[in-house]
mmCIF file of C-alpha atoms in Angstrom:
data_model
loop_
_atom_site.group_PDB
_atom_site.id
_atom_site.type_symbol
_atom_site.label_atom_id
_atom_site.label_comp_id
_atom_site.label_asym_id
_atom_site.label_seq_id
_atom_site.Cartn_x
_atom_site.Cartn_y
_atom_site.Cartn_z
ATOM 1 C CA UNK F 139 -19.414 -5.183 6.346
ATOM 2 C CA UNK F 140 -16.119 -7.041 5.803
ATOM 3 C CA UNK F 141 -14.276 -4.560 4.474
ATOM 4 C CA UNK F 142 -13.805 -1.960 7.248
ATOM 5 C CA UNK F 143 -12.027 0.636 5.276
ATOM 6 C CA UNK F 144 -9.040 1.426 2.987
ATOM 7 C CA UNK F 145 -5.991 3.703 3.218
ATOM 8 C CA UNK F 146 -3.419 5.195 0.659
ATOM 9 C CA UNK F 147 -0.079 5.260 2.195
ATOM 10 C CA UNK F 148 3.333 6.079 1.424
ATOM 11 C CA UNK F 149 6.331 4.341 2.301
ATOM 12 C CA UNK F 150 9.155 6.497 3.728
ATOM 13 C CA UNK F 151 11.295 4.864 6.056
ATOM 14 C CA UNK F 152 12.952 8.239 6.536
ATOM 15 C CA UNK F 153 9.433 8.381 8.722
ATOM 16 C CA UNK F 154 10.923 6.009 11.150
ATOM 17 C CA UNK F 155 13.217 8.385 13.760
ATOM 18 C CA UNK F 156 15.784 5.306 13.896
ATOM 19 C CA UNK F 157 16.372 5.963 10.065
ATOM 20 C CA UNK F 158 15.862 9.660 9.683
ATOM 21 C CA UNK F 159 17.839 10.570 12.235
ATOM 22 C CA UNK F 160 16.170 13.906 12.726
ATOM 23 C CA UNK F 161 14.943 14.048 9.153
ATOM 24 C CA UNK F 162 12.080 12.935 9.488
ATOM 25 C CA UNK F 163 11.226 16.532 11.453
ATOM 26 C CA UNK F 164 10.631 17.368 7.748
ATOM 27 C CA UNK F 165 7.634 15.416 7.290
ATOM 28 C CA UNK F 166 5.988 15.612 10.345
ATOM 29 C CA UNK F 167 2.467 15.812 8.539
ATOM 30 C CA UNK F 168 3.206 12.818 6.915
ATOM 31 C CA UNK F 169 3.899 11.421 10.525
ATOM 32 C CA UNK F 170 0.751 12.558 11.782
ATOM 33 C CA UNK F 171 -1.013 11.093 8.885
ATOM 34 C CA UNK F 172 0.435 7.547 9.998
ATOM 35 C CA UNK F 173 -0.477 8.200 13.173
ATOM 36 C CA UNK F 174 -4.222 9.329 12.305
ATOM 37 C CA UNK F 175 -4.633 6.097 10.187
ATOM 38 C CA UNK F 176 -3.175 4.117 12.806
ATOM 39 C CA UNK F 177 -5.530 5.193 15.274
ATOM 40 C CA UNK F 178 -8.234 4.861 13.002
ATOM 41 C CA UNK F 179 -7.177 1.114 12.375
ATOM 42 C CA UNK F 180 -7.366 0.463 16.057
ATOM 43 C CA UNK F 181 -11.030 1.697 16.782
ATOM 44 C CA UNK F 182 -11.974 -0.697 14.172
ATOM 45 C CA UNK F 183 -10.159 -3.775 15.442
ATOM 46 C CA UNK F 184 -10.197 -5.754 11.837
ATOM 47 C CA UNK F 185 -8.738 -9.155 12.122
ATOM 48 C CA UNK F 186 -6.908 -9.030 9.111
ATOM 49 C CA UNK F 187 -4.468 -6.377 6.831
ATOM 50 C CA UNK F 188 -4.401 -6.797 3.192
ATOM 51 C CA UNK F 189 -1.620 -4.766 1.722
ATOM 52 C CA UNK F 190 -0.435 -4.240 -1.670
ATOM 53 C CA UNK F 191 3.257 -3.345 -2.005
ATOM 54 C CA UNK F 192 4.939 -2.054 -5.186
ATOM 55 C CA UNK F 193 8.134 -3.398 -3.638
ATOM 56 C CA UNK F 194 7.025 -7.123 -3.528
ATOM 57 C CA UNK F 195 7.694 -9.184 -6.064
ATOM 58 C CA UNK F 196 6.306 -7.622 -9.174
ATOM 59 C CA UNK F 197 5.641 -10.594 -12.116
ATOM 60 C CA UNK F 198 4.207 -9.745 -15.188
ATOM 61 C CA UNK F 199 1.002 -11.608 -15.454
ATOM 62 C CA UNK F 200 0.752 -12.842 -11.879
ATOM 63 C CA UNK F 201 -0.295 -11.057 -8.292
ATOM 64 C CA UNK F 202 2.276 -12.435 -5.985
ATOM 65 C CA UNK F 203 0.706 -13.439 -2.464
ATOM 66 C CA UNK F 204 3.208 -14.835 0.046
ATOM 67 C CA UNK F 205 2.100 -17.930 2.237
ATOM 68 C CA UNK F 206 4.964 -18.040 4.686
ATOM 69 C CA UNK F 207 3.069 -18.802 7.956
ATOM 70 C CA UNK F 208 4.868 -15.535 9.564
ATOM 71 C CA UNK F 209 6.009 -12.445 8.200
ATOM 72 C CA UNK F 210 9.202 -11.009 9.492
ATOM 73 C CA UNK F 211 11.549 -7.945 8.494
ATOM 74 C CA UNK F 212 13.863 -5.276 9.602
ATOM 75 C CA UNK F 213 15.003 -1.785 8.533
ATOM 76 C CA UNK F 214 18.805 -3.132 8.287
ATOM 77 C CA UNK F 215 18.972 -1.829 4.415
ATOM 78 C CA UNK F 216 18.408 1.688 5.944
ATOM 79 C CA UNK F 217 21.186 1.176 9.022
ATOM 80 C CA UNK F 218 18.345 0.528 11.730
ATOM 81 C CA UNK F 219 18.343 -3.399 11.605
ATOM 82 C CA UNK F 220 16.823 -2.905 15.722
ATOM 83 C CA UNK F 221 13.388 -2.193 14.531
ATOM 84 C CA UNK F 222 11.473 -5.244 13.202
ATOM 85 C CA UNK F 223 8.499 -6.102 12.022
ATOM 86 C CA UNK F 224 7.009 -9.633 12.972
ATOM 87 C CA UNK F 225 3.423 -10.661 12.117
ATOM 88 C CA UNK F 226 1.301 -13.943 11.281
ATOM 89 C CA UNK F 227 0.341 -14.670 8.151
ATOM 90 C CA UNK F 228 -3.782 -15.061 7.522
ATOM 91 C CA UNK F 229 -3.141 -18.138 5.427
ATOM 92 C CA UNK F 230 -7.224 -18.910 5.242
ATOM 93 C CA UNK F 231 -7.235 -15.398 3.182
ATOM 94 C CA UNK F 232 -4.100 -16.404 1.190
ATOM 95 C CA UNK F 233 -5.893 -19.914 0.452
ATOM 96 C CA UNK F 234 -9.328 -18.626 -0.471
ATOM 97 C CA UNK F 235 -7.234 -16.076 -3.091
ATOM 98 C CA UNK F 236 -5.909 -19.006 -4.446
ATOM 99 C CA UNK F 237 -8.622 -21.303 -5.444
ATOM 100 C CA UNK F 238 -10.393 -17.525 -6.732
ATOM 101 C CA UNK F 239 -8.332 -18.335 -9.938
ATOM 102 C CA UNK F 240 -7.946 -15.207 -10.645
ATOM 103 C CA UNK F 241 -3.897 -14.531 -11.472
ATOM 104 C CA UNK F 242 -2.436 -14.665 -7.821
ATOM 105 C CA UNK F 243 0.767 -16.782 -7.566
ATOM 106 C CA UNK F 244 1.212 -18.246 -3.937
ATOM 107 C CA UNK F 245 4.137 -19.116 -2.699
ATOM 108 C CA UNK F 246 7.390 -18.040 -1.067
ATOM 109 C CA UNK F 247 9.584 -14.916 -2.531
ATOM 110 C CA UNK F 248 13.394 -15.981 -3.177
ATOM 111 C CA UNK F 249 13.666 -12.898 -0.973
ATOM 112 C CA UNK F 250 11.551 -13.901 2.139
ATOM 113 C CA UNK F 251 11.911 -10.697 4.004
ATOM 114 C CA UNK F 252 9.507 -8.414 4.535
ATOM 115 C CA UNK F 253 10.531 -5.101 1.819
ATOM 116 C CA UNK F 254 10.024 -1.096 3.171
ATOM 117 C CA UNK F 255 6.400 -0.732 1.170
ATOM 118 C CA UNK F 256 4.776 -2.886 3.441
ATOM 119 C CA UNK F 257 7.293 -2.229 6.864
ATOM 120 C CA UNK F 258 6.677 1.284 6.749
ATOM 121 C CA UNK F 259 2.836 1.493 7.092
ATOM 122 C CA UNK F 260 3.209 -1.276 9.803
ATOM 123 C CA UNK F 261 5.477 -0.059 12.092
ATOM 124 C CA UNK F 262 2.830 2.937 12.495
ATOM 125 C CA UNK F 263 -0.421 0.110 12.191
ATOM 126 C CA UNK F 264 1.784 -1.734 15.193
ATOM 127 C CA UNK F 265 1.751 0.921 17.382
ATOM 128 C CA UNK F 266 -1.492 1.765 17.880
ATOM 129 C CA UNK F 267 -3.054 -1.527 17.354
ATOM 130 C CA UNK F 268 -0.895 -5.172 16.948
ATOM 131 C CA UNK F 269 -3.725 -7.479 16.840
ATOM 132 C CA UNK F 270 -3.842 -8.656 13.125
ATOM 133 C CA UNK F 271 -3.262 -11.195 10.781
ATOM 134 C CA UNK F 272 -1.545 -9.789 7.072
ATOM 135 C CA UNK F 273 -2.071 -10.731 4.081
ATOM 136 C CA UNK F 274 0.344 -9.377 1.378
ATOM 137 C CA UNK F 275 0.298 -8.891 -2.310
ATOM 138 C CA UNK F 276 2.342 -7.830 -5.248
ATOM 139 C CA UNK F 277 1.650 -5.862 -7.830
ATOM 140 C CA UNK F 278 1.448 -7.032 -11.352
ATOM 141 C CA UNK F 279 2.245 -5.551 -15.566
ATOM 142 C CA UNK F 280 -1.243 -6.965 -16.333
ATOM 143 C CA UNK F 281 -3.701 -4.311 -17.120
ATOM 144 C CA UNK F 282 -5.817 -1.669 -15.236
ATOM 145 C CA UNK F 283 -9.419 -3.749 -15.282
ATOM 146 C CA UNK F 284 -7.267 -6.683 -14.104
ATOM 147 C CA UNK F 285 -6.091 -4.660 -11.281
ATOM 148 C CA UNK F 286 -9.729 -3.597 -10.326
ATOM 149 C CA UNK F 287 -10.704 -6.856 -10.631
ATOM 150 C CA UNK F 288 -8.136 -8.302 -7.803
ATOM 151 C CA UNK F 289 -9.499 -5.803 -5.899
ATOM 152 C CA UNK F 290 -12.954 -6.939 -6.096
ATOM 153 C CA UNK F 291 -11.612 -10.547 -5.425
ATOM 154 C CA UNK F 292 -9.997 -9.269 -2.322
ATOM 155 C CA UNK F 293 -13.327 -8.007 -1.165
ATOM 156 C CA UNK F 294 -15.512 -10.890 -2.140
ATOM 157 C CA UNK F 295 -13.054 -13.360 -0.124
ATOM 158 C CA UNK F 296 -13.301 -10.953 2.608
ATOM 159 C CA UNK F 297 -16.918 -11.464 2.624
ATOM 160 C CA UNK F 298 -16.758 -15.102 1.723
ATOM 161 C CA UNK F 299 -14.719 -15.588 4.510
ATOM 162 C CA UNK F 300 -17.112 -12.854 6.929
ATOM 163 C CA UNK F 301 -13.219 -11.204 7.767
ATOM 164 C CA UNK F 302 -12.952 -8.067 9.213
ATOM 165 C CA UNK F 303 -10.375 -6.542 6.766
ATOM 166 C CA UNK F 304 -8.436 -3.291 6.108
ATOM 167 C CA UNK F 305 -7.023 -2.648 2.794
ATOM 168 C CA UNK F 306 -3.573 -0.554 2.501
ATOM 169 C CA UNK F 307 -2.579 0.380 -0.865
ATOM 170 C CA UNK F 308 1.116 1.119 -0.570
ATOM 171 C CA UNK F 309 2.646 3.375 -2.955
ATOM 172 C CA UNK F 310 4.677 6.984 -3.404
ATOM 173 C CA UNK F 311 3.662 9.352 -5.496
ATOM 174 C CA UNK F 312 5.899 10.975 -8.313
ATOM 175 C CA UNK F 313 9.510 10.758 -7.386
ATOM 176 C CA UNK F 314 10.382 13.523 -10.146
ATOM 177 C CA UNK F 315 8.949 17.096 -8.355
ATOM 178 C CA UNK F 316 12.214 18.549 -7.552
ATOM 179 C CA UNK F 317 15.078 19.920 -9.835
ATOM 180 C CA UNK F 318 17.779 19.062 -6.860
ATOM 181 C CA UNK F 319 15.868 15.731 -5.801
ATOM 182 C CA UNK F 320 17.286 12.178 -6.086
ATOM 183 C CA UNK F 321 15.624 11.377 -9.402
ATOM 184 C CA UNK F 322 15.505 15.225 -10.895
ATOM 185 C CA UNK F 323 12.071 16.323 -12.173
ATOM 186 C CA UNK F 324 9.589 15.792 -14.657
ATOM 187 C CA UNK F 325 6.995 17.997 -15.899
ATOM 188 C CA UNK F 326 4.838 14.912 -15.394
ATOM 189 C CA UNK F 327 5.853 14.689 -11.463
ATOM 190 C CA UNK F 328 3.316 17.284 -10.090
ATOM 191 C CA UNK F 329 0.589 16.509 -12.602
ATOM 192 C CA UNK F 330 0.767 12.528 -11.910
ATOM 193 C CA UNK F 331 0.721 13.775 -8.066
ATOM 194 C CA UNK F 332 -2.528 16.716 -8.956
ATOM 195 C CA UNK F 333 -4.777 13.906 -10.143
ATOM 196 C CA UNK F 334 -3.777 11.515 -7.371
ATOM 197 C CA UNK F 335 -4.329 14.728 -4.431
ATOM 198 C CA UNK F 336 -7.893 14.990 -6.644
ATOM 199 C CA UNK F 337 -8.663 11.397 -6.890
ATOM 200 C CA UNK F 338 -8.581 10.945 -3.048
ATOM 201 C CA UNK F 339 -9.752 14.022 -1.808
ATOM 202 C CA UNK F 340 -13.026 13.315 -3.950
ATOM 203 C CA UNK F 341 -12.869 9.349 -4.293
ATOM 204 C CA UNK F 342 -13.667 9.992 -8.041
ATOM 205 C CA UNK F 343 -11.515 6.378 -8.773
ATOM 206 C CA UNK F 344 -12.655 6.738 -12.528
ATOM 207 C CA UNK F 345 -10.101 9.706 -12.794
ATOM 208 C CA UNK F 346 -7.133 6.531 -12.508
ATOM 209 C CA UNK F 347 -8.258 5.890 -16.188
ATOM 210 C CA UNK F 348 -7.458 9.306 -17.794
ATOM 211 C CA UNK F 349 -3.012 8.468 -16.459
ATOM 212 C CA UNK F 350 -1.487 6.814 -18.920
ATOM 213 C CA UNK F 351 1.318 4.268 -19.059
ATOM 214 C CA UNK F 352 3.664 6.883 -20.212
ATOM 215 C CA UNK F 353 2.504 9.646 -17.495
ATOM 216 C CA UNK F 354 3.335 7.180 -14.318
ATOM 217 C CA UNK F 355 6.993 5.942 -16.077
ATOM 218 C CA UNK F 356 7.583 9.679 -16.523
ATOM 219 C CA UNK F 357 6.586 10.711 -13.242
ATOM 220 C CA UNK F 358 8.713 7.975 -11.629
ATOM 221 C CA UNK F 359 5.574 6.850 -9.251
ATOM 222 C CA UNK F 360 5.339 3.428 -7.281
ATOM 223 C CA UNK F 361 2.025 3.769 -5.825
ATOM 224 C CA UNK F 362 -0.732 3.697 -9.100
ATOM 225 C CA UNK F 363 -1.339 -0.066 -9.254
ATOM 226 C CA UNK F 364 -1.999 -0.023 -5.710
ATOM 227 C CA UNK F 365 -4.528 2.555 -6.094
ATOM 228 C CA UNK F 366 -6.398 0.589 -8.494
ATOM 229 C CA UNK F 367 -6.514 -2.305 -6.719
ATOM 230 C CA UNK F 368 -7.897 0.191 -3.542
ATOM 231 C CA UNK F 369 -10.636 1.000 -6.134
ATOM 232 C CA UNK F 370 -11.319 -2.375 -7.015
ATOM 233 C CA UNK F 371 -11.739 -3.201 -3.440
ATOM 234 C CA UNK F 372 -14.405 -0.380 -2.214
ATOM 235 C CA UNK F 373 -15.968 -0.351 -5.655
ATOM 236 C CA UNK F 374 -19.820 -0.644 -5.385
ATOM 237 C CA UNK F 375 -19.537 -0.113 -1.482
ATOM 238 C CA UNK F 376 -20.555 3.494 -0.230
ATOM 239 C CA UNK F 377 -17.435 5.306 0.992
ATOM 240 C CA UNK F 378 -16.847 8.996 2.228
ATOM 241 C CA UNK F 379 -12.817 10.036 1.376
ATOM 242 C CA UNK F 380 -10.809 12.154 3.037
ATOM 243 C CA UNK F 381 -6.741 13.137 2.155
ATOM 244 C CA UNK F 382 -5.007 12.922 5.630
ATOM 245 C CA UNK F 383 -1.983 14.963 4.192
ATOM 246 C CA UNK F 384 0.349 15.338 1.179
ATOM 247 C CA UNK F 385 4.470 15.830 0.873
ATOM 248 C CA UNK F 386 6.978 16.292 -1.213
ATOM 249 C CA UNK F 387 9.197 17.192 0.743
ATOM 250 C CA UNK F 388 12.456 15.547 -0.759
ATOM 251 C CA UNK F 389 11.339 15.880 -4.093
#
């Protein structure tokens, strides 16, 4: 099987105790889901990451996938420029997407560094086990089948290629579930988030099609797209899911 397995996670970097500062005491089960994944990542030793970011470059009908032959960031924007990420490309995988023909733009981002939807997951991954290639992708305005559909690709290069690949879908959930949050709430917040909690504690993917356009801009989310292309990838494939944990903490 080339595709190992395939995670949901969130993107904090008040997770990282260089940035949070004690903060991040708040959210330890979110820690301990990083951690669990992590762990999880090393027993199966894949030779490759593929991970979608919402904070990549976002085009509307293109999948951004970056070729630079090594991927490099820091947490600078959030006053802990010491911790880095650093991590070689799998530029096979980023080829193979590319003669697929189906939407991905490859190439460079005018902002080479690496952005906090893919650093966060990675500085937990790195931890536990360093030993992979990435491979990372941007999100797109096309529409949801398209979505699925790069997700499939992703998989079929994966076996194409016989790689040994995890898939991370990066993404928050609603940003809007607090009165005295950052971005207020929405009524939409903790139903958006409901239907998420349901769609991975059951892996019932087909429940992605009932949230509309207007419920994700409403509930101020940055992790749906992702999703579908998770569903794309282990579509077909016989999966058992399991929620690690859920926060929201800081509304």
């Amino acid at each position: 099987m080339s595709v190992l397995a395939a995670f949901v996670l969130p993107h904090p970097p008040i997770a990282l105790s260089a940035v949070g500062k004690g903060e991040e005491a708040k959210i330890q089960s979110t820690i301990e889901g990083f951690r669990q994944v992590a762990r999880e990542i090393a027993v199966l030793q894949p030779e490759t990451i593929v991970i979608s970011s919402p904070h990549s470059p976002l085009y509307g009908d293109a999948f951004f996938v970056s070729d630079n032959l090594r991927e490099q960031g820091d947490f600078g924007r959030f006053r802990a420029k010491e911790v880095k990420i650093d991590v070689q490309t799998d530029i096979e995988f980023v080829q193979a997407l590319k003669r697929s023909n189906r939407g991905f733009l490859v190439g460079s981002s005018e902002i080479p560094d690496l952005d906090h939807g893919v650093m966060v997951p990675l500085h937990f991954i790195q931890q536990a086990y360093p030993n992979f290639k990435l491979v990372r992708i941007g999100l797109s305005m096309r529409p949801f089948d398209t979505h699925v559909d790069i997700g499939k690709t992703i998989r079929d290069v994966a076996q194409t290629l016989d790689r040994r690949i995890v898939f991370i879908a990066s993404g928050d959930l609603s940003h809007r579930l607090a009165h005295d949050g950052p971005y207020g709430y929405a009524k939409e917040g903790p139903r958006f988030d409901k239907i998420i909690q349901s769609v991975l504690e059951n892996g019932d993917f087909e429940k992605l099609r009932s949230i509309s356009a207007g419920m994700c801009e409403q509930a101020g989310e940055c992790g749906y797209r992702s999703l579908v292309i998770l569903s794309g990838v282990v579509e077909g494939m016989g999966f058992s899911a399991k929620l690690h944990s859920y926060e929201g903490t800081f509304g």
